[in-house]
Amino acid sequence: MARVKMCGMTRPEDIEIVNELKPEYIGFVFADFSKRYVSYEKARKLKERLDPSIKAVGVFVDENPKIVASAANDDLVDLIQVHGSEGPGEIERIKAFTTKTVIQAFKIRSAEDVMAANQSPADVILLDSGMGSGETFDWKLLDAIRRPYFLAGGLSPENVEDAIHRCHPFAVDVSSGIETDGLKDREKMEEFLRAARRVK
């Protein structure tokens, strides 16, 4: 069964919903240019409300490795996701500063992108169409992936079941697909989780 990550939590009511639905992961976005940005202080308050069985992932974009590791070591988040132009060197530096799991995101447009993802020193990889693009990419490219991965990019309650059947990801990652007018939508969150859980 594919695990579920619901990303871009910004409000206490979002946390209340996920505490009921029980996805395996939620995400806080620490990139200040994102419409889903939350400060460390706000994320900490939200995480205090989060059911401890749900793991919080911190999404960082081209941030200093020491700052990233410090946020994780301070238990602000349980896992680290880097979603910028970080290369293998930056990933290795983050891993040198923390024992927390590191997820590296890749924009998949070609076989070369898949090769880079396969070779990443990160603990886990995330395959996306772009940062918050809300669009899917050519899933056929994933036939060459040789390691567990999070599948992101354009997933929704309508297509997540098909995505899991076709791609067999370790986890599926959704943000805009469970929103209405830029805010998390309880009904869409419930529908997404229900659809993902149908695939055994």
GROMACS .gro file of C-alpha atoms in nm:
model
  200
    1MET     CA    1   0.000   0.000   0.000
    2ALA     CA    2   0.138   0.341  -0.094
    3ARG     CA    3   0.185   0.583   0.190
    4VAL     CA    4   0.032   0.931   0.171
    5LYS     CA    5   0.193   1.271   0.224
    6MET     CA    6  -0.029   1.579   0.238
    7CYS     CA    7   0.191   1.882   0.192
    8GLY     CA    8   0.150   2.253   0.256
    9MET     CA    9  -0.018   2.259   0.595
   10THR     CA   10  -0.067   2.618   0.712
   11ARG     CA   11  -0.359   2.628   0.958
   12PRO     CA   12  -0.464   2.461   1.284
   13GLU     CA   13  -0.775   2.335   1.108
   14ASP     CA   14  -0.552   2.155   0.853
   15ILE     CA   15  -0.385   1.971   1.140
   16GLU     CA   16  -0.722   1.879   1.292
   17ILE     CA   17  -0.826   1.720   0.964
   18VAL     CA   18  -0.506   1.517   0.915
   19ASN     CA   19  -0.522   1.400   1.276
   20GLU     CA   20  -0.855   1.241   1.188
   21LEU     CA   21  -0.755   1.109   0.845
   22LYS     CA   22  -0.412   0.974   0.947
   23PRO     CA   23  -0.193   1.011   0.638
   24GLU     CA   24   0.159   0.886   0.709
   25TYR     CA   25   0.318   1.226   0.642
   26ILE     CA   26   0.235   1.596   0.626
   27GLY     CA   27   0.455   1.874   0.496
   28PHE     CA   28   0.551   2.225   0.607
   29VAL     CA   29   0.693   2.452   0.335
   30PHE     CA   30   0.976   2.677   0.454
   31ALA     CA   31   1.039   2.849   0.119
   32ASP     CA   32   0.927   3.210   0.172
   33PHE     CA   33   0.825   3.259  -0.192
   34SER     CA   34   0.562   2.985  -0.166
   35LYS     CA   35   0.197   3.066  -0.103
   36ARG     CA   36   0.207   2.777   0.146
   37TYR     CA   37   0.503   2.917   0.337
   38VAL     CA   38   0.505   2.888   0.716
   39SER     CA   39   0.768   3.025   0.952
   40TYR     CA   40   0.956   2.792   1.185
   41GLU     CA   41   0.760   2.940   1.476
   42LYS     CA   42   0.425   2.873   1.311
   43ALA     CA   43   0.531   2.522   1.206
   44ARG     CA   44   0.634   2.443   1.561
   45LYS     CA   45   0.290   2.546   1.692
   46LEU     CA   46   0.119   2.338   1.427
   47LYS     CA   47   0.341   2.037   1.497
   48GLU     CA   48   0.252   2.055   1.865
   49ARG     CA   49  -0.107   1.983   1.757
   50LEU     CA   50  -0.007   1.699   1.522
   51ASP     CA   51  -0.077   1.338   1.613
   52PRO     CA   52   0.270   1.193   1.686
   53SER     CA   53   0.198   0.894   1.462
   54ILE     CA   54   0.203   1.133   1.162
   55LYS     CA   55   0.550   1.239   1.051
   56ALA     CA   56   0.615   1.605   0.966
   57VAL     CA   57   0.834   1.676   0.664
   58GLY     CA   58   1.009   2.011   0.630
   59VAL     CA   59   1.040   2.136   0.271
   60PHE     CA   60   1.351   2.349   0.214
   61VAL     CA   61   1.464   2.518  -0.107
   62ASP     CA   62   1.834   2.598  -0.151
   63GLU     CA   63   1.876   2.655   0.221
   64ASN     CA   64   2.208   2.637   0.409
   65PRO     CA   65   2.270   2.270   0.503
   66LYS     CA   66   2.348   2.362   0.864
   67ILE     CA   67   2.019   2.552   0.898
   68VAL     CA   68   1.828   2.261   0.746
   69ALA     CA   69   1.990   2.009   0.979
   70SER     CA   70   1.943   2.236   1.280
   71ALA     CA   71   1.567   2.258   1.218
   72ALA     CA   72   1.546   1.881   1.201
   73ASN     CA   73   1.770   1.820   1.502
   74ASP     CA   74   1.556   2.062   1.701
   75ASP     CA   75   1.257   1.833   1.627
   76LEU     CA   76   1.081   2.101   1.426
   77VAL     CA   77   1.034   1.829   1.161
   78ASP     CA   78   1.084   1.452   1.147
   79LEU     CA   79   1.212   1.432   0.790
   80ILE     CA   80   1.390   1.677   0.558
   81GLN     CA   81   1.287   1.741   0.197
   82VAL     CA   82   1.512   1.950  -0.026
   83HIS     CA   83   1.330   2.086  -0.327
   84GLY     CA   84   1.573   2.323  -0.499
   85SER     CA   85   1.892   2.297  -0.702
   86GLU     CA   86   2.083   2.108  -0.434
   87GLY     CA   87   2.350   1.876  -0.571
   88PRO     CA   88   2.503   1.562  -0.419
   89GLY     CA   89   2.748   1.774  -0.219
   90GLU     CA   90   2.473   1.965  -0.040
   91ILE     CA   91   2.287   1.643   0.034
   92GLU     CA   92   2.600   1.489   0.184
   93ARG     CA   93   2.657   1.797   0.397
   94ILE     CA   94   2.302   1.786   0.536
   95LYS     CA   95   2.344   1.417   0.614
   96ALA     CA   96   2.671   1.491   0.793
   97PHE     CA   97   2.487   1.726   1.032
   98THR     CA   98   2.180   1.512   1.111
   99THR     CA   99   2.056   1.154   1.133
  100LYS     CA  100   1.708   1.249   1.010
  101THR     CA  101   1.588   1.104   0.680
  102VAL     CA  102   1.665   1.327   0.381
  103ILE     CA  103   1.433   1.332   0.077
  104GLN     CA  104   1.560   1.492  -0.244
  105ALA     CA  105   1.307   1.616  -0.499
  106PHE     CA  106   1.369   1.591  -0.873
  107LYS     CA  107   1.180   1.752  -1.159
  108ILE     CA  108   1.136   1.466  -1.408
  109ARG     CA  109   1.141   1.567  -1.774
  110SER     CA  110   1.391   1.325  -1.929
  111ALA     CA  111   1.586   1.002  -1.887
  112GLU     CA  112   1.877   1.213  -1.758
  113ASP     CA  113   1.660   1.337  -1.470
  114VAL     CA  114   1.573   0.977  -1.383
  115MET     CA  115   1.943   0.884  -1.387
  116ALA     CA  116   2.024   1.169  -1.150
  117ALA     CA  117   1.746   1.061  -0.915
  118ASN     CA  118   1.870   0.702  -0.914
  119GLN     CA  119   2.218   0.823  -0.817
  120SER     CA  120   2.113   1.068  -0.545
  121PRO     CA  121   2.286   1.021  -0.207
  122ALA     CA  122   1.959   1.116  -0.034
  123ASP     CA  123   1.785   0.849   0.171
  124VAL     CA  124   1.468   0.880  -0.037
  125ILE     CA  125   1.380   1.059  -0.362
  126LEU     CA  126   1.069   1.250  -0.466
  127LEU     CA  127   0.975   1.271  -0.832
  128ASP     CA  128   0.777   1.574  -0.941
  129SER     CA  129   0.671   1.769  -1.247
  130GLY     CA  130   0.787   2.096  -1.091
  131MET     CA  131   0.756   2.289  -0.769
  132GLY     CA  132   0.384   2.313  -0.705
  133SER     CA  133   0.298   2.304  -1.075
  134GLY     CA  134  -0.018   2.101  -1.020
  135GLU     CA  135   0.055   1.904  -1.337
  136THR     CA  136   0.153   1.542  -1.393
  137PHE     CA  137   0.455   1.433  -1.598
  138ASP     CA  138   0.524   1.134  -1.824
  139TRP     CA  139   0.501   0.845  -1.579
  140LYS     CA  140   0.654   0.608  -1.838
  141LEU     CA  141   0.990   0.762  -1.751
  142LEU     CA  142   0.960   0.601  -1.408
  143ASP     CA  143   1.011   0.253  -1.550
  144ALA     CA  144   1.384   0.322  -1.510
  145ILE     CA  145   1.367   0.417  -1.142
  146ARG     CA  146   1.551   0.162  -0.930
  147ARG     CA  147   1.471   0.278  -0.577
  148PRO     CA  148   1.169   0.367  -0.361
  149TYR     CA  149   1.024   0.711  -0.428
  150PHE     CA  150   0.755   0.962  -0.345
  151LEU     CA  151   0.540   1.043  -0.650
  152ALA     CA  152   0.426   1.406  -0.675
  153GLY     CA  153   0.301   1.645  -0.939
  154GLY     CA  154  -0.061   1.694  -1.032
  155LEU     CA  155  -0.203   1.419  -0.812
  156SER     CA  156  -0.568   1.451  -0.712
  157PRO     CA  157  -0.856   1.240  -0.579
  158GLU     CA  158  -0.942   1.167  -0.943
  159ASN     CA  159  -0.606   1.025  -1.056
  160VAL     CA  160  -0.419   0.899  -0.749
  161GLU     CA  161  -0.561   0.547  -0.770
  162ASP     CA  162  -0.445   0.515  -1.132
  163ALA     CA  163  -0.105   0.666  -1.040
  164ILE     CA  164  -0.046   0.404  -0.770
  165HIS     CA  165  -0.158   0.119  -0.997
  166ARG     CA  166   0.072   0.232  -1.278
  167CYS     CA  167   0.376   0.357  -1.091
  168HIS     CA  168   0.388   0.158  -0.764
  169PRO     CA  169   0.545   0.443  -0.562
  170PHE     CA  170   0.656   0.413  -0.201
  171ALA     CA  171   0.433   0.715  -0.129
  172VAL     CA  172   0.216   0.971  -0.305
  173ASP     CA  173   0.251   1.343  -0.232
  174VAL     CA  174  -0.032   1.592  -0.281
  175SER     CA  175  -0.082   1.963  -0.216
  176SER     CA  176  -0.284   2.166  -0.467
  177GLY     CA  177  -0.493   1.858  -0.552
  178ILE     CA  178  -0.657   1.874  -0.208
  179GLU     CA  179  -0.720   2.249  -0.208
  180THR     CA  180  -1.001   2.484  -0.299
  181ASP     CA  181  -0.915   2.850  -0.351
  182GLY     CA  182  -0.565   2.791  -0.215
  183LEU     CA  183  -0.675   2.633   0.114
  184LYS     CA  184  -0.688   2.270   0.220
  185ASP     CA  185  -1.033   2.122   0.153
  186ARG     CA  186  -1.154   1.856   0.396
  187GLU     CA  187  -1.370   1.679   0.140
  188LYS     CA  188  -1.089   1.657  -0.115
  189MET     CA  189  -0.848   1.537   0.152
  190GLU     CA  190  -1.088   1.261   0.251
  191GLU     CA  191  -1.147   1.162  -0.113
  192PHE     CA  192  -0.773   1.155  -0.188
  193LEU     CA  193  -0.693   0.934   0.108
  194ARG     CA  194  -0.985   0.704   0.038
  195ALA     CA  195  -0.875   0.661  -0.326
  196ALA     CA  196  -0.512   0.598  -0.230
  197ARG     CA  197  -0.610   0.341   0.032
  198ARG     CA  198  -0.821   0.145  -0.219
  199VAL     CA  199  -0.501   0.018  -0.383
  200LYS     CA  200  -0.366  -0.271  -0.176
   0.00000   0.00000   0.00000
